[in-house]
XYZ file of C-alpha atoms in Angstrom:
551
model
C 44.957 -46.143 -74.722
C 44.114 -43.068 -72.794
C 41.135 -43.385 -70.541
C 38.125 -41.244 -71.235
C 37.372 -38.543 -68.676
C 34.629 -39.463 -66.294
C 31.385 -37.541 -66.613
C 30.642 -35.123 -63.741
C 28.435 -36.556 -61.010
C 24.759 -35.618 -61.163
C 23.821 -32.609 -59.015
C 22.669 -33.432 -55.525
C 19.038 -32.707 -54.886
C 18.348 -29.612 -52.824
C 17.407 -30.866 -49.379
C 17.348 -27.500 -47.503
C 20.238 -28.676 -45.353
C 19.562 -28.527 -41.658
C 15.919 -27.608 -42.109
C 14.916 -31.217 -42.813
C 13.066 -33.227 -40.223
C 15.317 -35.619 -38.340
C 12.705 -38.393 -38.362
C 11.136 -38.482 -41.831
C 13.550 -36.328 -43.878
C 10.850 -33.941 -45.107
C 11.333 -30.170 -45.094
C 10.328 -28.711 -41.768
C 8.473 -25.713 -43.203
C 4.807 -26.122 -42.275
C 5.488 -29.712 -41.282
C 4.373 -31.613 -38.187
C 6.166 -34.926 -38.013
C 4.000 -37.997 -37.426
C 6.681 -40.608 -38.087
C 7.075 -43.254 -35.371
C 10.092 -43.092 -33.129
C 12.657 -45.713 -34.244
C 13.104 -48.457 -31.699
C 16.438 -50.151 -31.161
C 16.636 -53.917 -31.445
C 16.153 -55.563 -28.097
C 19.143 -57.104 -26.476
C 18.782 -59.792 -23.940
C 15.426 -59.816 -22.225
C 14.435 -56.451 -23.645
C 15.582 -52.913 -23.313
C 14.373 -49.381 -23.435
C 13.930 -47.730 -26.837
C 16.786 -45.499 -27.911
C 16.081 -41.834 -28.384
C 15.542 -40.451 -31.845
C 18.263 -38.305 -33.406
C 16.207 -35.155 -32.904
C 15.898 -35.705 -29.171
C 19.386 -36.939 -28.460
C 22.131 -34.577 -27.353
C 25.584 -33.724 -28.569
C 26.917 -35.033 -31.903
C 24.095 -37.559 -32.304
C 21.920 -34.938 -33.954
C 20.746 -35.813 -37.434
C 21.442 -32.269 -38.600
C 25.166 -32.738 -38.210
C 26.951 -29.423 -37.572
C 26.377 -26.994 -34.761
C 25.036 -24.154 -36.927
C 21.683 -25.781 -37.718
C 18.351 -24.923 -36.197
C 17.964 -28.071 -34.035
C 21.244 -27.362 -32.269
C 20.234 -23.740 -31.617
C 16.948 -24.865 -30.144
C 18.846 -27.201 -27.897
C 20.219 -24.142 -26.070
C 16.853 -24.083 -24.298
C 16.245 -27.644 -23.206
C 14.325 -26.249 -20.244
C 12.400 -23.207 -21.448
C 11.231 -22.442 -17.894
C 14.766 -21.272 -17.073
C 15.795 -19.766 -20.389
C 13.859 -16.526 -20.039
C 14.331 -15.975 -16.332
C 15.721 -12.472 -15.653
C 17.966 -13.827 -12.894
C 19.831 -16.084 -15.329
C 23.412 -14.735 -15.258
C 24.151 -15.445 -18.891
C 21.097 -13.443 -20.024
C 21.629 -10.228 -18.083
C 24.156 -8.616 -20.433
C 21.840 -9.179 -23.390
C 18.893 -7.584 -21.619
C 20.658 -4.358 -20.684
C 22.556 -3.898 -23.942
C 21.404 -2.086 -27.051
C 22.303 -4.964 -29.337
C 19.443 -7.144 -28.199
C 17.005 -4.278 -28.469
C 17.953 -3.595 -32.055
C 17.556 -7.107 -33.404
C 14.481 -7.828 -35.527
C 11.690 -9.780 -33.912
C 10.378 -11.816 -36.752
C 13.491 -13.817 -37.521
C 16.018 -13.572 -40.288
C 14.389 -15.663 -43.001
C 11.044 -16.559 -44.446
C 11.220 -20.148 -43.198
C 9.774 -19.198 -39.790
C 6.943 -17.003 -41.018
C 4.428 -19.767 -41.587
C 5.571 -22.249 -38.937
C 2.811 -23.046 -36.470
C 5.159 -24.986 -34.193
C 8.687 -24.750 -32.886
C 11.024 -27.215 -31.269
C 11.748 -26.978 -27.576
C 13.993 -29.698 -26.239
C 13.464 -31.697 -29.422
C 9.685 -31.680 -29.173
C 7.256 -29.664 -31.290
C 5.451 -26.956 -29.284
C 2.759 -24.679 -30.758
C 3.990 -21.108 -30.909
C 0.783 -19.846 -29.353
C 1.531 -21.961 -26.281
C 5.118 -20.724 -26.155
C 3.982 -17.104 -26.459
C 1.556 -17.669 -23.585
C 4.457 -18.954 -21.460
C 6.584 -15.908 -22.274
C 3.664 -13.635 -21.424
C 4.088 -14.689 -17.776
C 7.581 -13.174 -17.701
C 8.573 -9.605 -17.101
C 9.983 -7.342 -19.839
C 13.571 -8.354 -19.065
C 12.676 -12.027 -19.307
C 10.928 -11.592 -22.643
C 13.911 -9.696 -24.074
C 16.256 -12.416 -22.812
C 14.124 -15.138 -24.412
C 14.304 -13.347 -27.764
C 18.034 -14.081 -27.910
C 17.660 -17.879 -27.852
C 16.668 -18.515 -31.475
C 14.543 -17.188 -34.282
C 11.583 -19.236 -33.074
C 11.846 -17.793 -29.595
C 12.285 -14.317 -31.063
C 9.070 -14.766 -33.018
C 7.212 -15.761 -29.838
C 8.673 -12.765 -28.009
C 7.464 -10.550 -30.846
C 3.958 -11.909 -30.413
C 4.112 -11.019 -26.730
C 5.178 -7.438 -27.501
C 2.474 -7.002 -30.152
C -0.247 -8.192 -27.754
C 0.961 -6.235 -24.693
C -1.447 -3.544 -23.510
C 0.396 -2.619 -20.260
C 4.132 -2.275 -19.748
C 6.247 -1.387 -16.686
C 9.858 -0.488 -17.400
C 12.826 0.697 -15.359
C 15.144 2.763 -17.563
C 18.698 2.517 -16.220
C 20.991 5.502 -15.851
C 23.428 4.203 -18.477
C 20.749 3.567 -21.081
C 20.169 5.899 -23.973
C 16.927 7.147 -25.445
C 17.331 4.533 -28.185
C 16.153 1.767 -25.863
C 12.631 3.188 -25.655
C 12.690 3.992 -29.368
C 13.587 0.369 -30.150
C 11.162 -1.330 -27.758
C 7.974 0.741 -27.767
C 7.252 0.514 -31.542
C 7.011 -3.250 -31.099
C 4.039 -2.808 -28.743
C 1.387 -1.732 -31.225
C -1.495 -2.335 -28.798
C 0.147 -0.605 -25.810
C -2.340 1.505 -23.852
C -0.768 1.742 -20.367
C 2.911 2.608 -19.773
C 4.702 2.984 -16.418
C 8.283 4.263 -16.520
C 10.723 4.355 -13.610
C 13.388 6.736 -14.882
C 16.935 6.529 -13.551
C 18.130 8.838 -16.319
C 17.094 12.392 -17.174
C 13.810 13.060 -18.960
C 13.520 15.807 -21.551
C 11.603 16.763 -24.677
C 13.290 13.946 -26.628
C 11.770 11.342 -24.315
C 8.286 12.814 -24.707
C 8.686 12.956 -28.491
C 9.696 9.295 -28.511
C 6.614 8.359 -26.460
C 4.338 10.432 -28.681
C 5.547 8.808 -31.901
C 5.940 5.233 -30.637
C 2.668 4.759 -28.732
C -0.267 5.800 -30.928
C -2.892 4.159 -28.663
C -1.496 5.282 -25.311
C -4.178 6.007 -22.697
C -2.207 5.923 -19.427
C 1.287 7.296 -18.854
C 3.061 7.348 -15.493
C 6.635 8.609 -15.098
C 8.372 8.414 -11.722
C 11.847 9.806 -11.190
C 14.696 8.234 -9.225
C 16.660 10.342 -6.753
C 19.600 10.804 -9.117
C 17.488 11.656 -12.194
C 16.160 15.032 -13.330
C 12.984 15.872 -15.177
C 13.917 18.601 -17.655
C 10.623 18.882 -19.526
C 9.099 22.327 -19.718
C 5.506 23.452 -19.837
C 5.698 23.823 -23.605
C 6.960 20.227 -23.959
C 4.124 18.902 -21.819
C 1.466 20.913 -23.645
C 2.730 19.704 -27.017
C 2.728 16.081 -25.842
C -0.862 16.232 -24.555
C -2.060 17.864 -27.763
C -0.526 15.038 -29.817
C -2.208 12.281 -27.769
C -5.979 12.575 -28.332
C -6.577 9.247 -26.575
C -4.592 10.045 -23.395
C -6.805 9.841 -20.299
C -4.378 9.369 -17.348
C -1.152 11.360 -16.977
C 1.071 11.121 -13.862
C 4.518 12.751 -13.907
C 6.969 13.305 -11.074
C 9.835 15.747 -10.706
C 8.097 18.590 -12.565
C 10.340 21.327 -11.160
C 10.936 22.894 -14.595
C 7.289 23.406 -15.523
C 7.025 27.171 -15.610
C 3.454 27.174 -16.915
C 0.616 24.806 -17.812
C -1.732 25.301 -20.734
C -3.406 21.942 -21.280
C -6.300 21.449 -23.660
C -7.698 17.928 -23.919
C -11.167 16.457 -24.149
C -9.980 12.969 -23.134
C -7.737 13.717 -20.129
C -9.501 12.616 -16.934
C -6.647 12.189 -14.382
C -3.690 14.568 -14.008
C -0.970 14.197 -11.341
C 1.996 16.597 -11.304
C 4.407 16.428 -8.363
C 7.487 18.375 -7.238
C 6.239 21.559 -8.861
C 8.251 24.677 -8.139
C 6.309 27.646 -9.497
C 3.586 28.137 -12.089
C 3.400 31.561 -13.627
C 0.341 30.513 -15.637
C -1.998 27.579 -15.208
C -4.798 26.901 -17.692
C -6.414 23.470 -17.906
C -9.221 23.271 -20.414
C -10.177 19.659 -19.719
C -13.966 19.294 -19.496
C -13.800 15.562 -18.685
C -11.162 15.795 -15.950
C -12.292 14.043 -12.775
C -9.089 13.922 -10.695
C -6.404 16.580 -10.209
C -3.290 16.426 -8.022
C -0.746 19.261 -7.857
C 2.100 18.851 -5.333
C 4.482 21.768 -4.898
C 7.893 21.530 -3.281
C 8.011 22.229 0.434
C 10.480 25.106 0.078
C 8.643 26.625 -2.877
C 8.195 30.403 -2.612
C 7.266 30.984 -6.245
C 4.653 33.140 -7.888
C 1.957 30.484 -8.259
C -1.476 32.102 -8.182
C -3.570 29.433 -6.479
C -6.557 31.778 -6.215
C -6.813 32.091 -9.999
C -6.225 28.371 -10.401
C -9.073 27.479 -8.048
C -11.379 30.043 -9.596
C -10.854 28.651 -13.109
C -11.641 25.073 -12.120
C -15.408 25.549 -12.266
C -15.267 26.866 -15.824
C -12.683 24.531 -17.355
C -13.106 21.332 -15.276
C -16.771 21.189 -14.222
C -16.732 17.399 -13.659
C -13.907 17.419 -11.127
C -14.637 15.169 -8.127
C -11.160 14.515 -6.658
C -8.714 17.321 -5.872
C -5.356 17.257 -4.082
C -3.308 20.444 -3.655
C -0.122 20.454 -1.586
C 1.419 23.902 -1.171
C 2.501 26.242 1.573
C 0.831 29.033 -0.435
C -2.647 27.707 0.366
C -4.816 30.210 2.201
C -8.437 31.042 2.988
C -8.664 33.102 -0.214
C -7.789 30.045 -2.339
C -10.518 28.032 -0.604
C -13.019 30.871 -1.129
C -12.161 30.790 -4.845
C -12.836 27.074 -4.831
C -16.298 27.802 -3.441
C -17.015 30.235 -6.279
C -15.962 27.540 -8.759
C -19.143 25.678 -7.764
C -17.642 22.186 -7.837
C -20.628 20.433 -6.286
C -19.435 17.007 -7.399
C -16.317 16.933 -5.202
C -16.150 13.784 -3.099
C -12.437 13.877 -2.170
C -10.702 17.121 -1.157
C -7.119 17.327 0.085
C -5.572 20.709 0.904
C -2.366 20.139 2.856
C 0.524 22.305 4.101
C -1.763 25.357 4.189
C -0.881 26.859 7.552
C -2.980 29.929 6.606
C -6.172 27.854 6.337
C -8.457 28.486 9.318
C -12.022 27.719 10.373
C -13.311 30.297 7.869
C -12.052 28.043 5.063
C -13.817 25.084 6.682
C -17.089 27.033 6.592
C -16.526 27.673 2.882
C -15.877 23.972 2.237
C -19.073 23.057 4.079
C -21.081 25.480 1.943
C -19.617 24.372 -1.404
C -19.337 20.589 -0.908
C -22.312 18.440 -0.009
C -21.061 14.851 -0.144
C -17.384 14.634 0.819
C -16.047 11.140 1.470
C -12.439 12.164 2.156
C -11.215 15.427 3.683
C -7.523 16.095 4.304
C -6.593 19.400 5.954
C -3.236 18.288 7.338
C -0.906 21.135 8.180
C -3.708 23.697 8.552
C -4.625 25.942 11.470
C -8.212 24.801 11.975
C -9.497 24.325 15.517
C -12.060 22.181 17.309
C -14.790 24.500 16.010
C -13.815 23.625 12.447
C -13.931 19.937 13.298
C -17.413 20.472 14.684
C -18.567 22.064 11.412
C -17.163 19.083 9.492
C -19.025 16.634 11.728
C -22.304 18.523 11.338
C -22.027 18.788 7.530
C -20.909 15.258 6.534
C -22.233 12.705 9.056
C -23.608 10.393 6.362
C -20.777 10.541 3.801
C -17.358 11.201 5.386
C -15.306 8.014 5.850
C -11.715 9.377 5.902
C -10.606 12.388 7.911
C -6.945 13.454 8.055
C -5.935 16.215 10.461
C -2.209 15.578 10.876
C -0.156 18.499 12.210
C -3.151 20.642 13.089
C -1.821 22.189 16.322
C -5.122 23.870 17.232
C -7.026 20.578 17.294
C -7.224 19.050 20.774
C -8.505 15.803 22.221
C -11.966 17.378 22.324
C -12.045 17.768 18.544
C -10.761 14.232 17.940
C -13.327 12.689 20.286
C -16.039 14.828 18.662
C -15.153 13.481 15.217
C -15.213 9.843 16.320
C -18.517 10.351 18.106
C -20.422 12.174 15.344
C -19.081 10.532 12.175
C -20.544 7.005 12.206
C -19.083 6.023 8.794
C -15.516 6.994 9.703
C -13.010 4.270 8.791
C -9.697 6.148 8.730
C -8.469 8.973 10.946
C -5.004 10.528 11.091
C -4.210 12.945 13.920
C -0.427 12.659 13.837
C 1.536 15.465 15.512
C -1.660 17.359 16.371
C -1.348 16.592 20.092
C 2.318 17.389 20.314
C 4.468 19.173 22.898
C 7.425 20.108 20.668
C 5.968 21.650 17.506
C 8.588 24.387 17.516
C 11.338 21.803 17.071
C 12.250 22.295 13.408
C 13.843 18.879 13.170
C 10.792 16.985 14.367
C 8.671 14.684 12.219
C 5.901 16.342 10.240
C 3.898 13.899 8.172
C 3.297 10.264 9.034
C 1.916 7.359 7.089
C -1.094 5.419 8.296
C 1.060 2.310 7.885
C 3.677 3.572 10.288
C 6.205 5.504 8.226
C 7.375 8.987 9.197
C 8.683 11.568 6.764
C 10.840 14.439 7.927
C 10.691 18.001 6.627
C 12.351 21.076 8.046
C 9.629 23.696 8.156
C 6.775 23.305 10.632
C 3.862 25.641 11.164
C 4.194 27.801 14.246
C 1.686 27.143 17.029
C 1.450 27.251 20.748
C 2.649 24.295 22.787
C -0.087 21.980 23.953
C -0.192 20.820 27.585
C 1.095 17.393 28.546
C -0.984 14.841 30.470
C -3.890 14.754 28.010
C -6.328 11.879 28.025
C -7.833 10.554 24.779
C -10.897 8.270 24.638
C -11.966 6.855 21.255
C -15.012 4.619 20.837
C -16.171 3.775 17.317
C -17.862 0.776 15.732
C -16.521 1.149 12.146
C -13.062 2.713 12.543
C -10.386 0.529 10.912
C -7.228 2.672 10.893
C -6.162 5.152 13.551
C -2.928 7.134 13.474
C -1.683 9.032 16.527
C 1.984 9.181 15.522
C 4.019 11.831 17.283
C 1.235 12.703 19.769
C 3.636 13.193 22.653
C 1.087 15.186 24.691
C -1.021 12.068 25.338
C -0.302 10.198 28.549
C -3.559 8.177 28.718
C -5.281 6.371 25.837
C -8.455 4.304 25.757
C -9.491 2.751 22.403
C -12.665 0.714 22.025
C -12.949 -0.053 18.297
C -13.997 -3.623 17.427
C -13.147 -3.183 13.697
C -9.759 -1.506 14.199
C -6.926 -3.385 12.472
C -4.149 -0.752 12.216
C -2.943 1.467 15.087
C -0.005 3.869 14.776
C 1.552 4.984 18.069
C 4.990 5.939 16.741
C 6.805 8.473 18.936
C 4.074 8.628 21.596
C 6.845 9.103 24.115
C 4.745 10.191 27.136
C 2.090 7.493 26.938
C 2.097 5.566 30.221
C 1.768 1.767 29.956
C -0.566 1.588 32.978
C -2.873 4.180 31.366
C -3.278 2.324 28.081
C -6.406 0.267 27.402
C -7.005 -1.387 24.020
C -10.268 -3.198 23.334
C -9.718 -4.043 19.670
C -10.233 -7.757 18.963
C -9.348 -7.403 15.238
C -6.120 -5.438 15.715
C -3.401 -6.834 13.423
C -0.817 -4.052 12.976
C 0.596 -1.932 15.779
C 3.342 0.626 15.108
C 5.246 1.656 18.232
C 8.624 2.914 17.010
C 10.203 5.286 19.521
C 7.995 4.173 22.436
C 9.041 2.862 25.823
C 9.762 -0.817 26.249
C 7.174 -1.032 29.009
C 4.545 0.331 26.631
C 5.430 -2.403 24.139
C 4.882 -4.977 26.868
C 1.511 -3.445 27.753
C 0.437 -3.681 24.098
C 1.469 -7.327 23.956
C -0.480 -8.098 27.116
C -3.680 -6.464 25.879
C -3.621 -7.705 22.291
C -3.603 -11.290 21.168
C -0.020 -11.630 19.930
C -0.948 -14.606 17.746
C -3.248 -12.457 15.610
C -0.742 -9.612 15.172
C 0.854 -9.424 11.732
C 3.334 -6.704 12.708
C 4.418 -5.030 15.922
C 7.061 -2.468 15.033
C 9.280 -1.600 17.954
C 12.330 0.614 18.065
C 13.495 1.834 21.427
C 13.861 5.596 21.574
């Protein structure tokens, strides 16, 4: 007799596969396991409990195959190392476009409502994990997003909560990287970009559309990158960002004109300008303006008209920095007619045509200057005397680098009549070789020296000059490149930074330093005997840096 066919087996209940808890068997969605850890039967006198399947490694996992969620989470047994940018296996994912284009929220709906995630087999609240990722840099957060869907969700929370972002855009990256990352940062208000690739109108359009709440934008250019944005591109970008208050852009050599109109813009920095045929800035709330032109610029920029318009369009301006070899007395006179009484910081550098007449105009128009920088001008000791008489109760920073008509008399006058002075830079003012076109021009208070080719013409100062500086509040003094000094006496109890770079004629036996708080001394290019004299007169144990390079 033929056997009857067997009935088909009943369908297996749907158990969600690998998404079941390894301890209690319940679905993991919205589930926090409270089941006790199974303990192995003791052998002998007693033994340690065996690990649960969810915390064991290798094939002992309760989920079985390697494609399940527990196994993926096990890629990050130590989450402190998983998102580190220096991890070699993460670097390709960070720099590629594939990682940038992946969705943040995960591929399925199972992770949307989870309040916890597994890290090393243990449940961790996602808020805690997102707080850990927030300590990483952008590269680390992007690397962590490639671990699993849970990690990607935490990385997405970090992007959505970020209000400040600093990025370095590599030369081989396309514009799609910014277009993929910035829309994730809905609350972004401050963006700093270090561009190693060219910037053009497409980049500005991407920033305008991806960052609706942007308030601060800073773009710095690498040496091998070019800023191709034009004046029209910049004007269009500012008009589309009504909330933008701080704008700093470098490499603006292609800006042929400026016509900015913004009621929110308060800080504007544009560097490496070449020539401005037209400059209109209707920004009533602007408080800080910095325009730096290229050293070799011989364009048609009308600085007189620019200065004259400041009083009408930017009445609240209190900080101004103009760097141009086109600066002259007429431009300073126009600044006086602008009636900017609120100026507290004024920097007009590289203006070899600026003389004491411009100083008299500054004294008449400004009443409470705290910083005055006339480096590269042709003012004399008489101009320094007018500055001392006008601002004895406000001026704390005076920079007169490369002012060949200023002598030791003017420097000693400033330190004697400005009691609030804390910073003074007189680099290359007392110099014997100003006509050397390959000499250093501008120096940093912290010791650095920048070289440019064109120096203002002036008569050679005599050697064997003696400089005596006594001040109770002075903290930083820069005499870099003052090769005309052969004797120096400094009595400043609060001085902590002294720059003597390239003081080649300063005699060690004619140096006297009475500065108990001196911590940084810069003596690159000085004689070895002078270095020894500095070490003998200053407590070496309290020095942070003593820069020495034999010249």
